[in-house]
CSV table of C-alpha atoms in Angstrom, one decimal:
chain,number,residue,atom,x,y,z
A,1,MET,CA,0.0,0.0,0.0
A,2,TYR,CA,2.8,2.4,0.9
A,3,LEU,CA,5.4,0.9,-1.4
A,4,GLU,CA,5.0,3.4,-4.3
A,5,TYR,CA,4.7,6.4,-2.0
A,6,PHE,CA,8.1,5.6,-0.4
A,7,GLN,CA,9.5,4.2,-3.6
A,8,LEU,CA,10.2,0.7,-2.3
A,9,LYS,CA,10.2,-2.5,-4.4
A,10,GLN,CA,8.7,-4.7,-1.7
A,11,GLU,CA,7.6,-4.6,1.9
A,12,PRO,CA,10.7,-4.0,4.0
A,13,PHE,CA,9.2,-5.4,7.2
A,14,ASN,CA,7.3,-8.5,6.1
A,15,ILE,CA,7.6,-11.1,8.9
A,16,ALA,CA,8.1,-13.9,6.4
A,17,PRO,CA,11.7,-15.3,7.0
A,18,ASN,CA,13.2,-14.1,3.7
A,19,PRO,CA,17.0,-14.6,3.8
A,20,ASN,CA,17.5,-12.0,1.3
A,21,LEU,CA,16.5,-9.3,3.8
A,22,MET,CA,18.4,-10.8,6.7
A,23,TYR,CA,20.4,-8.2,8.7
A,24,PRO,CA,23.8,-9.7,9.4
A,25,SER,CA,24.1,-8.8,13.1
A,26,SER,CA,27.0,-10.1,15.0
A,27,ARG,CA,24.7,-12.6,16.7
A,28,HIS,CA,23.1,-13.9,13.5
A,29,LYS,CA,26.6,-14.2,11.8
A,30,GLU,CA,27.8,-16.2,14.9
A,31,ALA,CA,24.7,-18.4,14.7
A,32,ILE,CA,25.3,-19.1,11.0
A,33,GLY,CA,29.0,-19.9,11.7
A,34,TYR,CA,28.1,-22.4,14.5
A,35,LEU,CA,25.6,-24.2,12.2
A,36,ARG,CA,28.0,-24.4,9.4
A,37,TYR,CA,30.7,-25.6,11.7
A,38,GLY,CA,28.4,-28.3,13.1
A,39,LEU,CA,27.4,-29.5,9.6
A,40,ARG,CA,31.1,-29.7,8.4
A,41,GLY,CA,32.0,-31.8,11.4
A,42,ASN,CA,29.9,-34.7,10.1
A,43,GLY,CA,28.4,-35.2,13.6
A,44,GLY,CA,24.9,-36.2,14.6
A,45,PHE,CA,23.1,-33.0,15.9
A,46,VAL,CA,23.3,-29.3,15.6
A,47,MET,CA,21.0,-27.1,17.7
A,48,LEU,CA,19.8,-23.5,17.4
A,49,THR,CA,17.7,-22.0,20.1
A,50,GLY,CA,16.2,-18.6,20.9
A,51,GLU,CA,13.1,-16.8,22.1
A,52,VAL,CA,10.1,-16.4,19.7
A,53,GLY,CA,10.8,-14.0,16.9
A,54,THR,CA,14.5,-13.7,17.3
A,55,GLY,CA,15.2,-15.0,13.7
A,56,LYS,CA,16.0,-18.7,14.1
A,57,THR,CA,14.2,-19.8,11.0
A,58,MET,CA,15.8,-16.9,9.0
A,59,VAL,CA,19.3,-18.2,10.1
A,60,SER,CA,18.5,-21.8,9.3
A,61,ARG,CA,17.3,-20.8,5.8
A,62,ALA,CA,20.4,-18.8,5.2
A,63,VAL,CA,22.5,-21.8,6.1
A,64,LEU,CA,20.4,-24.2,4.0
A,65,GLY,CA,20.5,-21.8,1.0
A,66,ASP,CA,24.3,-22.0,1.0
A,67,LEU,CA,24.6,-25.9,1.2
A,68,PRO,CA,26.1,-27.7,-1.8
A,69,ASP,CA,24.0,-29.8,-4.1
A,70,SER,CA,25.4,-32.9,-2.5
A,71,PHE,CA,22.9,-32.4,0.4
A,72,ASN,CA,19.5,-34.0,0.5
A,73,VAL,CA,17.4,-31.9,2.9
A,74,ALA,CA,14.2,-32.8,4.6
A,75,TYR,CA,12.5,-29.9,6.5
A,76,ILE,CA,9.8,-30.6,9.1
A,77,LEU,CA,7.7,-27.6,10.4
A,78,ASN,CA,5.2,-29.4,12.6
A,79,PRO,CA,7.0,-31.9,14.9
A,80,THR,CA,3.9,-32.5,17.2
A,81,LEU,CA,3.9,-36.1,16.1
A,82,ASN,CA,4.1,-39.5,17.6
A,83,ASN,CA,6.9,-41.9,16.7
A,84,ILE,CA,5.1,-43.5,13.7
A,85,GLN,CA,4.0,-40.1,12.4
A,86,LEU,CA,7.5,-38.7,12.8
A,87,LEU,CA,8.9,-41.6,10.8
A,88,GLN,CA,6.2,-41.2,8.1
A,89,THR,CA,7.0,-37.5,7.8
A,90,VAL,CA,10.8,-38.0,7.6
A,91,CYS,CA,10.3,-40.5,4.8
A,92,ASP,CA,7.9,-38.3,3.0
A,93,SER,CA,10.3,-35.4,3.2
A,94,PHE,CA,13.0,-37.4,1.7
A,95,GLU,CA,10.5,-38.7,-1.0
A,96,ILE,CA,11.1,-42.3,0.1
A,97,LEU,CA,8.5,-44.6,-1.5
A,98,ILE,CA,6.9,-47.1,1.0
A,99,THR,CA,4.1,-49.5,0.5
A,100,ASP,CA,3.1,-49.9,4.1
A,101,LYS,CA,3.3,-46.5,5.9
A,102,ASN,CA,1.8,-47.8,9.1
A,103,ASP,CA,4.5,-50.4,9.8
A,104,HIS,CA,7.2,-49.0,12.0
A,105,LYS,CA,9.8,-51.6,10.9
A,106,ALA,CA,9.1,-51.0,7.2
A,107,LEU,CA,9.5,-47.3,7.7
A,108,SER,CA,12.8,-47.6,9.6
A,109,ASP,CA,14.2,-50.1,7.2
A,110,ALA,CA,13.3,-47.9,4.2
A,111,LEU,CA,14.9,-44.8,5.8
A,112,GLN,CA,18.1,-46.8,6.6
A,113,ASN,CA,18.4,-48.2,3.1
A,114,PHE,CA,17.8,-44.7,1.7
A,115,LEU,CA,20.6,-43.2,3.9
A,116,ILE,CA,23.0,-46.0,2.9
A,117,GLU,CA,22.3,-45.7,-0.8
A,118,GLN,CA,22.7,-41.8,-0.7
A,119,ASP,CA,26.1,-42.2,1.0
A,120,LYS,CA,27.3,-44.6,-1.7
A,121,LEU,CA,26.2,-42.0,-4.3
A,122,GLY,CA,28.3,-39.3,-2.5
A,123,GLN,CA,25.2,-37.6,-1.1
A,124,SER,CA,24.7,-36.3,2.4
A,125,SER,CA,21.4,-36.3,4.2
A,126,LEU,CA,20.2,-33.5,6.5
A,127,LEU,CA,17.0,-33.4,8.6
A,128,VAL,CA,15.9,-30.0,9.9
A,129,ILE,CA,13.3,-29.9,12.6
A,130,ASP,CA,11.8,-26.5,13.4
A,131,GLU,CA,9.8,-25.9,16.7
A,132,ALA,CA,11.7,-28.8,18.0
A,133,GLN,CA,10.7,-27.9,21.6
A,134,HIS,CA,7.3,-29.7,20.9
A,135,LEU,CA,9.0,-33.1,20.3
A,136,SER,CA,8.4,-35.7,23.0
A,137,ALA,CA,11.2,-37.4,24.8
A,138,GLU,CA,10.3,-40.6,22.9
A,139,ALA,CA,10.5,-38.8,19.5
A,140,LEU,CA,13.9,-37.2,20.4
A,141,GLU,CA,15.2,-40.6,21.4
A,142,GLN,CA,14.1,-42.0,18.1
A,143,LEU,CA,16.0,-39.2,16.3
A,144,ARG,CA,19.1,-40.2,18.3
A,145,LEU,CA,18.7,-43.8,17.1
A,146,PHE,CA,18.5,-42.5,13.4
A,147,THR,CA,22.0,-41.0,13.8
A,148,ASN,CA,23.4,-44.4,14.9
A,149,LEU,CA,23.8,-45.2,11.3
A,150,GLU,CA,27.4,-44.2,10.4
A,151,THR,CA,30.6,-45.0,8.5
A,152,ASN,CA,34.1,-44.9,9.9
A,153,ASP,CA,34.2,-41.1,9.4
A,154,LYS,CA,30.7,-39.7,9.4
A,155,LYS,CA,27.0,-40.0,10.4
A,156,LEU,CA,24.7,-40.9,7.5
A,157,LEU,CA,22.1,-38.5,8.9
A,158,GLN,CA,22.7,-35.1,10.3
A,159,ILE,CA,20.0,-33.3,12.3
A,160,ILE,CA,19.4,-29.6,13.0
A,161,LEU,CA,17.2,-28.9,15.9
A,162,ILE,CA,15.7,-25.4,16.0
A,163,GLY,CA,13.5,-24.4,19.0
A,164,GLN,CA,12.7,-22.2,21.9
A,165,PRO,CA,14.6,-22.2,25.2
A,166,GLU,CA,12.4,-25.1,26.4
A,167,LEU,CA,14.3,-27.4,24.1
A,168,GLN,CA,17.4,-26.8,26.1
A,169,GLU,CA,15.6,-27.6,29.3
A,170,LYS,CA,14.3,-30.7,27.8
A,171,LEU,CA,17.7,-31.9,26.6
A,172,ASN,CA,19.1,-31.3,30.2
A,173,THR,CA,17.0,-34.1,31.5
A,174,ARG,CA,18.7,-37.4,32.5
A,175,GLU,CA,16.6,-39.5,30.0
A,176,LEU,CA,18.0,-37.4,27.1
A,177,ARG,CA,21.6,-37.2,28.1
A,178,GLN,CA,22.8,-39.5,25.3
A,179,LEU,CA,21.3,-37.2,22.7
A,180,ALA,CA,22.6,-34.1,24.4
A,181,GLN,CA,26.1,-35.6,24.2
A,182,ARG,CA,25.8,-35.9,20.5
A,183,ILE,CA,25.2,-32.2,19.8
A,184,THR,CA,28.4,-31.0,18.1
A,185,ALA,CA,27.4,-27.3,17.8
A,186,ARG,CA,24.8,-25.3,19.6
A,187,TYR,CA,23.9,-21.6,19.7
A,188,HIS,CA,21.4,-19.5,21.6
A,189,LEU,CA,20.2,-16.5,19.5
A,190,LEU,CA,19.6,-13.3,21.6
A,191,PRO,CA,17.6,-10.2,20.6
A,192,LEU,CA,19.2,-7.2,19.0
A,193,THR,CA,20.8,-4.4,20.9
A,194,LYS,CA,19.7,-0.8,20.5
A,195,ASP,CA,22.4,0.1,17.9
A,196,GLU,CA,21.7,-3.2,16.0
A,197,THR,CA,18.0,-2.3,16.0
A,198,PHE,CA,18.8,1.0,14.3
A,199,GLU,CA,21.0,-0.7,11.8
A,200,TYR,CA,18.3,-3.4,11.2
A,201,ILE,CA,15.6,-1.0,10.4
A,202,ASN,CA,17.8,1.0,8.0
A,203,HIS,CA,19.2,-2.2,6.5
A,204,ARG,CA,15.7,-3.6,5.7
A,205,VAL,CA,14.7,-0.2,4.0
A,206,ILE,CA,17.8,-0.1,1.9
A,207,ALA,CA,17.4,-3.9,1.0
A,208,VAL,CA,14.2,-3.2,-0.8
A,209,GLY,CA,15.4,-0.2,-2.8
A,210,GLY,CA,15.0,2.6,-0.2
A,211,ASN,CA,17.4,5.5,-1.1
A,212,ARG,CA,17.1,7.3,2.3
A,213,PRO,CA,16.2,6.7,6.0
A,214,LEU,CA,12.5,6.4,6.8
A,215,PHE,CA,12.7,6.6,10.6
A,216,ASP,CA,14.1,9.2,12.8
A,217,LYS,CA,16.3,8.1,15.8
A,218,LYS,CA,13.5,8.8,18.4
A,219,ALA,CA,11.1,6.6,16.5
A,220,MET,CA,13.7,3.8,16.3
A,221,THR,CA,14.4,4.1,20.0
A,222,THR,CA,10.8,3.7,20.8
A,223,ILE,CA,10.5,0.7,18.4
A,224,PHE,CA,13.6,-0.9,20.2
A,225,GLN,CA,12.1,-0.3,23.7
A,226,GLN,CA,8.7,-1.7,22.8
A,227,ALA,CA,10.1,-4.7,20.7
A,228,LYS,CA,12.9,-5.3,23.2
A,229,GLY,CA,15.1,-6.1,20.3
A,230,THR,CA,13.0,-8.9,18.9
A,231,PRO,CA,13.1,-8.7,15.0
A,232,ARG,CA,9.6,-10.0,14.5
A,233,LEU,CA,8.1,-7.4,16.7
A,234,ILE,CA,10.4,-4.7,15.2
A,235,ASN,CA,8.9,-5.7,11.8
A,236,LEU,CA,5.4,-5.4,13.0
A,237,LEU,CA,5.9,-2.0,14.6
A,238,ALA,CA,8.0,-0.5,11.8
A,239,ASP,CA,5.4,-1.7,9.2
A,240,ARG,CA,2.5,-0.1,11.2
A,241,ALA,CA,4.4,3.1,11.6
A,242,LEU,CA,5.1,3.3,7.9
A,243,MET,CA,1.4,2.9,7.3
A,244,GLY,CA,0.8,5.7,9.7
A,245,ALA,CA,3.3,8.0,7.8
A,246,TYR,CA,1.7,7.1,4.5
A,247,ALA,CA,-1.8,7.9,5.8
A,248,GLN,CA,-0.7,11.3,7.1
A,249,GLY,CA,1.2,12.1,3.9
A,250,ARG,CA,4.5,12.4,5.8
A,251,SER,CA,7.9,11.6,4.3
A,252,PHE,CA,9.3,9.8,7.4
A,253,VAL,CA,8.2,8.2,10.7
A,254,ASP,CA,8.7,10.4,13.8
A,255,ASN,CA,8.4,9.3,17.5
A,256,LYS,CA,4.7,10.2,17.7
A,257,MET,CA,3.9,7.7,14.9
A,258,ALA,CA,6.1,5.0,16.4
A,259,LYS,CA,4.3,5.4,19.7
A,260,GLN,CA,0.9,5.2,18.0
A,261,ALA,CA,2.1,2.1,16.2
A,262,ALA,CA,3.1,0.6,19.5
A,263,TYR,CA,-0.4,1.4,20.9
A,264,GLU,CA,-2.2,-0.2,18.0
A,265,VAL,CA,0.1,-3.3,17.7
A,266,LEU,CA,1.0,-4.0,21.3
A,267,GLY,CA,-1.6,-2.1,23.3
A,268,SER,CA,1.1,0.0,24.7
A,269,ASN,CA,-0.2,3.2,26.4
A,270,LEU,CA,2.8,5.1,24.7
A,271,GLY,CA,0.5,5.9,21.9
A,272,SER,CA,-1.8,7.8,24.1
A,273,ASP,CA,0.5,10.2,25.9
A,274,VAL,CA,-1.4,13.2,25.1
A,275,SER,CA,-4.7,11.8,26.5
A,276,HIS,CA,-2.9,10.8,29.7
A,277,LYS,CA,-1.4,14.2,30.2
A,278,THR,CA,-4.7,15.8,29.6
A,279,LEU,CA,-6.3,13.6,32.1
A,280,LYS,CA,-3.5,14.3,34.6
A,281,VAL,CA,-4.0,18.0,34.2
A,282,ALA,CA,-7.8,17.6,34.7
A,283,VAL,CA,-7.4,15.6,37.9
A,284,LEU,CA,-4.9,18.1,39.3
A,285,SER,CA,-7.3,21.0,38.5
A,286,ILE,CA,-10.2,19.2,40.2
A,287,ILE,CA,-8.1,18.6,43.4
A,288,ALA,CA,-6.9,22.3,43.4
A,289,VAL,CA,-10.6,23.6,43.0
A,290,THR,CA,-11.8,21.2,45.7
A,291,ALA,CA,-9.1,22.4,48.1
A,292,LEU,CA,-9.9,26.0,47.3
A,293,ILE,CA,-13.6,25.5,48.0
A,294,THR,CA,-12.7,23.7,51.2
A,295,VAL,CA,-10.7,26.7,52.5
A,296,ILE,CA,-13.3,29.2,51.5
A,297,THR,CA,-16.0,27.2,53.2
A,298,ARG,CA,-14.0,26.8,56.3
A,299,ASN,CA,-13.2,30.5,56.5
A,300,PHE,CA,-16.9,31.4,55.9
A,301,PHE,CA,-18.2,29.3,58.9
A,302,THR,CA,-15.4,30.5,61.2
A,303,GLN,CA,-16.1,34.1,60.7
């Protein structure tokens, strides 16, 4: 809606995890480095965790987009599955043809044969599981058993687990200690700092063809404070603020627009500062008038 007005090629703050718009903060670059290191090591598991909206999926897609053609990749977005469903989903993702999809042994044998054949062809196999904190302990243990298949120098299946901090807590339990010991690289993604938030906002604008800054510093400070450095929330607030600037015919987003966006998106009362100040003045005025009437009345009756 505002793209032509601000001369942008596409929405700069779309919440879809588009790697082409990824801001390379030091944290995100470190996360990518850790994942690449883990995959090069030919180990079993690599783990990426972080709070909701910190950019975990974006990082994983950046890594996957840079993999050589020798990788077969299966990506699972909904891991709320029992053991048989997990096996079915893994086999479907690798496009393994199976006659009886309800037989656990048939599924396991088919996956094992696929991994062995792919290794003979010089291909590597990678399984990526997003929202992995939803996996049950039984499903996680089954994944560990998948990685038992190995040659003298590498595992036939590598697995990237992506999840919220609860995944770390789950892997710290005694029953999953064997899996935890097989994680060759792990990284916890933190929110952006204030300076990184400023750079992030400007980077996204430039990445879609913007030729000038569209947010002043006070506006970006408000967005950082309200989003607490979380990229997904930054996107929501910045997008709504741009809509406000467009609706008002303004050339950039100021602090008032950022506060209004915070009020509309998050319910923050920053967007209603004026009304709060007006109310405060009115209350103080009532108190003053009441006090004055009390003094006058008291003087009248004491005369």
